[in-house]
Short mmCIF file of N, CA and C in Angstrom, two decimals:
data_model
loop_
_atom_site.label_atom_id
_atom_site.label_comp_id
_atom_site.label_asym_id
_atom_site.label_seq_id
_atom_site.Cartn_x
_atom_site.Cartn_y
_atom_site.Cartn_z
N MET A 1 40.46 12.10 13.22
CA MET A 1 40.78 13.41 13.79
C MET A 1 40.22 14.48 12.86
N ILE A 2 39.62 15.49 13.45
CA ILE A 2 39.07 16.60 12.68
C ILE A 2 40.19 17.33 11.96
N GLU A 3 39.95 17.61 10.67
CA GLU A 3 40.92 18.30 9.84
C GLU A 3 41.35 19.62 10.47
N GLY A 4 42.67 19.85 10.57
CA GLY A 4 43.22 21.09 11.09
C GLY A 4 43.45 21.12 12.58
N VAL A 5 42.83 20.19 13.33
CA VAL A 5 43.06 20.11 14.77
C VAL A 5 44.42 19.48 15.00
N VAL A 6 45.18 20.01 15.94
CA VAL A 6 46.49 19.45 16.28
C VAL A 6 46.49 19.12 17.76
N TYR A 7 46.85 17.87 18.07
CA TYR A 7 47.03 17.45 19.46
C TYR A 7 48.50 17.17 19.67
N LYS A 8 49.05 17.75 20.72
CA LYS A 8 50.46 17.55 21.06
C LYS A 8 50.53 17.03 22.48
N LYS A 9 51.04 15.83 22.62
CA LYS A 9 51.27 15.24 23.95
C LYS A 9 52.39 16.02 24.61
N CYS A 10 52.20 16.42 25.85
CA CYS A 10 53.21 17.16 26.59
C CYS A 10 53.99 16.22 27.50
N VAL A 11 55.23 16.57 27.73
CA VAL A 11 56.08 15.78 28.61
C VAL A 11 56.33 16.60 29.87
N LYS A 12 56.08 15.97 31.03
CA LYS A 12 56.39 16.62 32.30
C LYS A 12 57.79 16.19 32.74
N HIS A 13 58.63 17.17 33.00
CA HIS A 13 59.98 16.91 33.52
C HIS A 13 59.91 17.15 35.02
N CYS A 14 59.90 16.07 35.79
CA CYS A 14 59.65 16.14 37.23
C CYS A 14 60.93 15.94 38.03
N ASP A 15 60.99 16.63 39.15
CA ASP A 15 62.01 16.37 40.16
C ASP A 15 61.41 16.69 41.53
N ASP A 16 62.24 16.74 42.57
CA ASP A 16 61.72 16.94 43.92
C ASP A 16 61.21 18.37 44.16
N ARG A 17 61.36 19.25 43.20
CA ARG A 17 60.86 20.62 43.33
C ARG A 17 59.51 20.82 42.67
N GLY A 18 59.10 19.88 41.77
CA GLY A 18 57.87 20.02 41.02
C GLY A 18 58.05 19.52 39.61
N TYR A 19 57.50 20.24 38.63
CA TYR A 19 57.67 19.82 37.25
C TYR A 19 57.74 21.03 36.32
N PHE A 20 58.25 20.77 35.11
CA PHE A 20 58.32 21.74 34.02
C PHE A 20 57.74 21.07 32.79
N THR A 21 56.89 21.80 32.05
CA THR A 21 56.32 21.30 30.80
C THR A 21 56.39 22.39 29.75
N GLU A 22 56.96 22.05 28.60
CA GLU A 22 56.96 22.96 27.46
C GLU A 22 55.64 22.80 26.72
N LEU A 23 54.94 23.90 26.48
CA LEU A 23 53.62 23.83 25.87
C LEU A 23 53.63 24.14 24.38
N VAL A 24 54.03 25.33 24.00
CA VAL A 24 53.98 25.76 22.61
C VAL A 24 55.27 26.50 22.28
N ARG A 25 55.81 26.19 21.12
CA ARG A 25 57.01 26.87 20.63
C ARG A 25 56.66 27.63 19.35
N ASP A 26 57.31 28.76 19.13
CA ASP A 26 57.00 29.52 17.93
C ASP A 26 57.40 28.79 16.65
N ASP A 27 58.41 27.91 16.72
CA ASP A 27 58.82 27.18 15.52
C ASP A 27 57.87 26.03 15.16
N GLU A 28 56.85 25.77 16.00
CA GLU A 28 55.82 24.79 15.66
C GLU A 28 54.75 25.39 14.75
N ASN A 29 54.72 26.72 14.67
CA ASN A 29 53.78 27.44 13.80
C ASN A 29 52.33 27.04 14.04
N LEU A 30 51.94 26.89 15.30
CA LEU A 30 50.56 26.52 15.62
C LEU A 30 49.61 27.71 15.50
N LEU A 31 50.08 28.89 15.85
CA LEU A 31 49.25 30.09 15.75
C LEU A 31 49.80 31.00 14.66
N GLU A 32 48.92 31.49 13.79
CA GLU A 32 49.34 32.41 12.75
C GLU A 32 49.72 33.77 13.34
N HIS A 33 49.09 34.08 14.48
CA HIS A 33 49.32 35.35 15.16
C HIS A 33 48.88 35.18 16.61
N PHE A 34 49.61 35.78 17.51
CA PHE A 34 49.26 35.69 18.93
C PHE A 34 48.41 36.90 19.30
N GLY A 35 47.22 36.65 19.88
CA GLY A 35 46.33 37.73 20.25
C GLY A 35 46.15 37.90 21.74
N GLN A 36 45.92 36.81 22.46
CA GLN A 36 45.62 36.90 23.88
C GLN A 36 45.92 35.57 24.55
N MET A 37 46.29 35.63 25.83
CA MET A 37 46.45 34.44 26.67
C MET A 37 45.58 34.64 27.90
N SER A 38 44.79 33.61 28.23
CA SER A 38 43.84 33.72 29.34
C SER A 38 43.86 32.45 30.16
N ALA A 39 43.28 32.52 31.36
CA ALA A 39 43.15 31.34 32.22
C ALA A 39 41.78 31.39 32.89
N SER A 40 41.25 30.20 33.17
CA SER A 40 39.95 30.10 33.81
C SER A 40 39.93 28.87 34.70
N LEU A 41 39.21 28.96 35.82
CA LEU A 41 39.01 27.82 36.71
C LEU A 41 37.54 27.43 36.63
N THR A 42 37.29 26.12 36.49
CA THR A 42 35.92 25.61 36.38
C THR A 42 35.73 24.48 37.39
N TYR A 43 34.58 24.47 38.04
CA TYR A 43 34.32 23.51 39.12
C TYR A 43 33.91 22.13 38.59
N PRO A 44 34.09 21.10 39.43
CA PRO A 44 33.77 19.72 39.03
C PRO A 44 32.33 19.57 38.52
N GLY A 45 32.19 18.81 37.44
CA GLY A 45 30.88 18.52 36.88
C GLY A 45 30.32 19.58 35.95
N VAL A 46 30.93 20.76 35.91
CA VAL A 46 30.43 21.84 35.07
C VAL A 46 30.73 21.54 33.60
N ILE A 47 29.75 21.81 32.74
CA ILE A 47 29.93 21.70 31.30
C ILE A 47 29.99 23.11 30.74
N LYS A 48 31.08 23.44 30.05
CA LYS A 48 31.21 24.74 29.37
C LYS A 48 31.20 24.45 27.88
N ALA A 49 30.02 24.55 27.30
CA ALA A 49 29.89 24.18 25.89
C ALA A 49 28.69 24.89 25.31
N PHE A 50 28.57 24.84 24.07
CA PHE A 50 29.57 24.85 23.02
C PHE A 50 29.69 26.27 22.52
N HIS A 51 30.79 26.60 21.89
CA HIS A 51 30.90 27.83 21.14
C HIS A 51 31.95 27.63 20.05
N TYR A 52 31.96 28.55 19.10
CA TYR A 52 32.97 28.51 18.04
C TYR A 52 33.32 29.94 17.65
N HIS A 53 34.38 30.06 16.87
CA HIS A 53 34.86 31.37 16.42
C HIS A 53 34.94 31.37 14.90
N LYS A 54 34.69 32.52 14.30
CA LYS A 54 34.83 32.66 12.84
C LYS A 54 36.17 33.27 12.47
N LYS A 55 36.84 33.95 13.45
CA LYS A 55 38.05 34.69 13.13
C LYS A 55 39.28 34.27 13.93
N GLN A 56 39.13 33.37 14.88
CA GLN A 56 40.29 33.06 15.73
C GLN A 56 40.47 31.57 15.95
N ASP A 57 41.72 31.19 16.11
CA ASP A 57 42.09 29.84 16.52
C ASP A 57 42.40 29.89 18.02
N ASP A 58 42.22 28.75 18.69
CA ASP A 58 42.52 28.64 20.12
C ASP A 58 43.54 27.53 20.33
N ILE A 59 44.35 27.68 21.36
CA ILE A 59 45.18 26.58 21.88
C ILE A 59 44.78 26.41 23.33
N TRP A 60 44.42 25.17 23.71
CA TRP A 60 43.98 24.87 25.07
C TRP A 60 44.98 23.98 25.79
N TYR A 61 45.15 24.26 27.09
CA TYR A 61 45.99 23.44 27.96
C TYR A 61 45.36 23.45 29.36
N PHE A 62 45.25 22.29 29.99
CA PHE A 62 44.70 22.15 31.34
C PHE A 62 45.83 21.77 32.29
N PRO A 63 46.44 22.74 33.00
CA PRO A 63 47.54 22.41 33.92
C PRO A 63 47.07 21.78 35.22
N ALA A 64 45.81 21.94 35.59
CA ALA A 64 45.30 21.38 36.85
C ALA A 64 43.90 20.83 36.61
N GLY A 65 43.61 19.71 37.27
CA GLY A 65 42.33 19.06 37.08
C GLY A 65 42.32 18.26 35.79
N ASN A 66 41.13 17.76 35.44
CA ASN A 66 40.98 16.94 34.24
C ASN A 66 39.67 17.29 33.54
N ALA A 67 39.69 17.22 32.22
CA ALA A 67 38.52 17.61 31.44
C ALA A 67 38.31 16.70 30.24
N GLN A 68 37.05 16.56 29.88
CA GLN A 68 36.65 15.91 28.65
C GLN A 68 36.39 17.05 27.66
N VAL A 69 37.16 17.12 26.59
CA VAL A 69 37.04 18.18 25.60
C VAL A 69 36.34 17.61 24.37
N VAL A 70 35.31 18.30 23.91
CA VAL A 70 34.53 17.84 22.76
C VAL A 70 34.63 18.88 21.65
N LEU A 71 34.97 18.41 20.45
CA LEU A 71 35.08 19.26 19.28
C LEU A 71 34.06 18.78 18.24
N TYR A 72 33.48 19.74 17.50
CA TYR A 72 32.53 19.41 16.44
C TYR A 72 32.81 20.32 15.26
N ASP A 73 33.06 19.74 14.09
CA ASP A 73 33.45 20.49 12.90
C ASP A 73 32.23 21.11 12.22
N LEU A 74 32.15 22.44 12.23
CA LEU A 74 31.07 23.18 11.60
C LEU A 74 31.44 23.72 10.21
N ARG A 75 32.65 23.45 9.75
CA ARG A 75 33.15 24.02 8.49
C ARG A 75 32.62 23.19 7.31
N GLU A 76 31.70 23.76 6.54
CA GLU A 76 31.07 23.04 5.44
C GLU A 76 32.06 22.60 4.37
N ASP A 77 33.18 23.30 4.22
CA ASP A 77 34.17 22.94 3.21
C ASP A 77 35.23 21.96 3.72
N SER A 78 35.06 21.46 4.92
CA SER A 78 36.03 20.55 5.53
C SER A 78 35.70 19.09 5.20
N SER A 79 36.74 18.27 5.04
CA SER A 79 36.54 16.84 4.81
C SER A 79 35.99 16.13 6.05
N THR A 80 36.05 16.81 7.20
CA THR A 80 35.53 16.23 8.45
C THR A 80 34.30 16.98 8.95
N TYR A 81 33.58 17.63 8.04
CA TYR A 81 32.36 18.37 8.38
C TYR A 81 31.40 17.48 9.17
N ARG A 82 30.91 18.02 10.29
CA ARG A 82 29.99 17.35 11.21
C ARG A 82 30.60 16.17 11.96
N GLN A 83 31.91 16.08 11.98
CA GLN A 83 32.57 15.03 12.77
C GLN A 83 32.78 15.53 14.20
N THR A 84 32.65 14.63 15.16
CA THR A 84 32.88 14.93 16.57
C THR A 84 34.15 14.21 17.02
N ASP A 85 35.00 14.89 17.76
CA ASP A 85 36.18 14.29 18.38
C ASP A 85 36.15 14.59 19.87
N VAL A 86 36.65 13.65 20.67
CA VAL A 86 36.70 13.80 22.12
C VAL A 86 38.14 13.59 22.57
N TYR A 87 38.61 14.48 23.44
CA TYR A 87 39.95 14.39 24.02
C TYR A 87 39.81 14.46 25.54
N TYR A 88 40.70 13.79 26.22
CA TYR A 88 40.77 13.87 27.67
C TYR A 88 42.10 14.55 28.00
N LEU A 89 42.01 15.74 28.59
CA LEU A 89 43.19 16.55 28.87
C LEU A 89 43.25 16.92 30.34
N GLY A 90 44.44 17.14 30.84
CA GLY A 90 44.61 17.59 32.22
C GLY A 90 45.80 16.94 32.87
N GLU A 91 45.77 16.93 34.19
CA GLU A 91 46.89 16.39 34.96
C GLU A 91 47.20 14.94 34.60
N LEU A 92 46.16 14.14 34.34
CA LEU A 92 46.37 12.73 34.04
C LEU A 92 46.79 12.49 32.59
N ASN A 93 46.59 13.45 31.73
CA ASN A 93 46.94 13.32 30.32
C ASN A 93 47.34 14.69 29.78
N PRO A 94 48.56 15.15 30.11
CA PRO A 94 48.96 16.50 29.68
C PRO A 94 49.10 16.58 28.17
N GLY A 95 48.45 17.58 27.60
CA GLY A 95 48.53 17.81 26.17
C GLY A 95 48.05 19.19 25.82
N VAL A 96 48.39 19.61 24.62
CA VAL A 96 47.99 20.90 24.09
C VAL A 96 47.12 20.62 22.87
N LEU A 97 46.04 21.39 22.72
CA LEU A 97 45.11 21.17 21.63
C LEU A 97 44.92 22.46 20.85
N LEU A 98 45.23 22.43 19.54
CA LEU A 98 44.96 23.56 18.65
C LEU A 98 43.57 23.37 18.07
N ILE A 99 42.70 24.35 18.27
CA ILE A 99 41.32 24.30 17.78
C ILE A 99 41.16 25.41 16.73
N PRO A 100 41.08 25.04 15.45
CA PRO A 100 40.95 26.05 14.40
C PRO A 100 39.58 26.74 14.41
N LYS A 101 39.53 27.92 13.81
CA LYS A 101 38.26 28.63 13.66
C LYS A 101 37.28 27.72 12.93
N GLY A 102 36.00 27.81 13.33
CA GLY A 102 34.97 27.00 12.70
C GLY A 102 34.73 25.65 13.36
N ILE A 103 35.48 25.34 14.40
CA ILE A 103 35.29 24.10 15.15
C ILE A 103 34.61 24.46 16.47
N ALA A 104 33.41 23.92 16.68
CA ALA A 104 32.72 24.13 17.97
C ALA A 104 33.48 23.37 19.04
N HIS A 105 33.60 23.97 20.21
CA HIS A 105 34.36 23.33 21.28
C HIS A 105 33.72 23.60 22.63
N GLY A 106 33.92 22.63 23.51
CA GLY A 106 33.42 22.74 24.87
C GLY A 106 34.10 21.69 25.72
N TYR A 107 33.89 21.79 27.03
CA TYR A 107 34.49 20.80 27.91
C TYR A 107 33.65 20.59 29.15
N ARG A 108 33.90 19.44 29.78
CA ARG A 108 33.26 19.09 31.05
C ARG A 108 34.38 18.73 32.01
N VAL A 109 34.31 19.28 33.22
CA VAL A 109 35.31 18.97 34.25
C VAL A 109 35.01 17.60 34.82
N LEU A 110 36.03 16.78 34.87
CA LEU A 110 35.92 15.42 35.39
C LEU A 110 36.52 15.33 36.78
N GLY A 111 36.07 14.39 37.58
CA GLY A 111 36.64 14.17 38.90
C GLY A 111 36.06 15.10 39.94
N ASN A 112 36.77 15.19 41.07
CA ASN A 112 36.30 15.96 42.22
C ASN A 112 37.04 17.27 42.45
N GLU A 113 37.96 17.60 41.56
CA GLU A 113 38.75 18.82 41.69
C GLU A 113 38.43 19.78 40.55
N PRO A 114 38.53 21.08 40.81
CA PRO A 114 38.35 22.04 39.72
C PRO A 114 39.40 21.84 38.63
N ALA A 115 39.10 22.28 37.45
CA ALA A 115 40.06 22.26 36.34
C ALA A 115 40.44 23.69 36.01
N VAL A 116 41.70 23.86 35.69
CA VAL A 116 42.21 25.15 35.24
C VAL A 116 42.54 25.01 33.76
N ILE A 117 42.04 25.92 32.95
CA ILE A 117 42.39 25.94 31.54
C ILE A 117 43.16 27.22 31.25
N VAL A 118 44.26 27.07 30.53
CA VAL A 118 45.04 28.19 30.02
C VAL A 118 44.89 28.12 28.51
N TYR A 119 44.51 29.24 27.91
CA TYR A 119 44.32 29.20 26.46
C TYR A 119 44.88 30.45 25.79
N LEU A 120 45.41 30.21 24.61
CA LEU A 120 45.95 31.26 23.76
C LEU A 120 45.04 31.39 22.56
N THR A 121 44.87 32.62 22.09
CA THR A 121 44.03 32.86 20.92
C THR A 121 44.75 33.73 19.91
N THR A 122 44.33 33.64 18.67
CA THR A 122 44.95 34.46 17.63
C THR A 122 44.39 35.88 17.60
N LYS A 123 43.27 36.10 18.25
CA LYS A 123 42.66 37.44 18.31
C LYS A 123 42.36 37.78 19.76
N SER A 124 42.49 39.04 20.11
CA SER A 124 42.10 39.50 21.44
C SER A 124 40.58 39.66 21.49
N TYR A 125 40.01 39.41 22.65
CA TYR A 125 38.57 39.58 22.83
C TYR A 125 38.20 41.05 22.71
N GLN A 126 37.16 41.34 21.96
CA GLN A 126 36.65 42.69 21.81
C GLN A 126 35.16 42.69 22.18
N ALA A 127 34.81 43.30 23.29
CA ALA A 127 33.41 43.31 23.76
C ALA A 127 32.47 43.92 22.73
N SER A 128 32.95 44.89 21.96
CA SER A 128 32.10 45.55 20.97
C SER A 128 31.90 44.70 19.71
N ASP A 129 32.75 43.70 19.51
CA ASP A 129 32.65 42.83 18.33
C ASP A 129 33.13 41.43 18.70
N PRO A 130 32.39 40.74 19.58
CA PRO A 130 32.85 39.43 20.05
C PRO A 130 32.81 38.38 18.94
N ASP A 131 33.85 37.58 18.88
CA ASP A 131 33.94 36.49 17.90
C ASP A 131 33.65 35.17 18.64
N GLU A 132 32.48 35.10 19.24
CA GLU A 132 32.10 33.91 19.98
C GLU A 132 30.62 33.63 19.69
N TYR A 133 30.38 32.46 19.13
CA TYR A 133 29.03 32.07 18.74
C TYR A 133 28.65 30.84 19.57
N ARG A 134 27.69 31.04 20.47
CA ARG A 134 27.33 29.98 21.43
C ARG A 134 26.31 29.00 20.85
N ILE A 135 26.46 27.76 21.30
CA ILE A 135 25.57 26.66 20.94
C ILE A 135 25.24 25.94 22.25
N PRO A 136 24.00 25.56 22.49
CA PRO A 136 23.68 24.84 23.74
C PRO A 136 24.43 23.52 23.84
N TYR A 137 24.76 23.14 25.05
CA TYR A 137 25.51 21.89 25.26
C TYR A 137 24.73 20.68 24.77
N ASN A 138 23.41 20.79 24.71
CA ASN A 138 22.56 19.67 24.28
C ASN A 138 22.00 19.90 22.87
N ASP A 139 22.74 20.61 22.04
CA ASP A 139 22.33 20.91 20.68
C ASP A 139 21.97 19.62 19.92
N LYS A 140 20.83 19.62 19.25
CA LYS A 140 20.33 18.42 18.56
C LYS A 140 21.22 18.02 17.38
N GLU A 141 21.80 19.02 16.69
CA GLU A 141 22.67 18.69 15.54
C GLU A 141 23.95 18.00 16.01
N ILE A 142 24.58 18.55 17.03
CA ILE A 142 25.81 17.94 17.55
C ILE A 142 25.49 16.61 18.22
N ASN A 143 24.39 16.58 18.99
CA ASN A 143 23.89 15.35 19.60
C ASN A 143 24.96 14.60 20.39
N PHE A 144 25.67 15.32 21.25
CA PHE A 144 26.70 14.68 22.07
C PHE A 144 26.14 14.33 23.45
N ASN A 145 26.39 13.13 23.90
CA ASN A 145 25.95 12.66 25.21
C ASN A 145 27.06 12.95 26.22
N TRP A 146 26.85 13.93 27.09
CA TRP A 146 27.85 14.33 28.08
C TRP A 146 27.89 13.40 29.29
N GLU A 147 26.99 12.45 29.40
CA GLU A 147 26.96 11.56 30.53
C GLU A 147 28.13 10.58 30.49
N THR A 148 28.70 10.29 31.63
CA THR A 148 29.79 9.32 31.73
C THR A 148 29.21 7.92 31.54
N GLN A 149 29.81 7.17 30.66
CA GLN A 149 29.36 5.80 30.38
C GLN A 149 30.29 4.83 31.09
N PHE A 150 29.79 4.09 32.06
CA PHE A 150 30.61 3.11 32.75
C PHE A 150 30.48 1.76 32.05
N LYS A 151 31.59 1.07 31.94
CA LYS A 151 31.60 -0.25 31.26
C LYS A 151 32.03 -1.33 32.22
#
């Protein structure tokens, strides 16, 4: 596991009305500061990758659909520098993922349904000074194969 990344398995409490899931609690101390909460819908097969932040941490949760999440450690002072981790998050595997600053991150929507991502950040987005550094999904250094491998 990449140093500083936190994965928390979520529990769905289901009944005949639907379900309830607790995502993040302030006593877990996952975010040093709360800046913004956002949501996005992405269509099946779309790859949204890669980018990283120098000033903010992210927490990701996929309440609908399913996604393959890829992380790559760009922090030269980290014991996991240049390590890649893959997580499968969404309806079939509910979980919350803390992505620290300096970790490149991206995802691909799996299956035939759109995926919804809800994410919290430690900094609010500022158009005049964006803290988002993009990397192509097929970056040679990261060298991640986004193709599904059937066994």
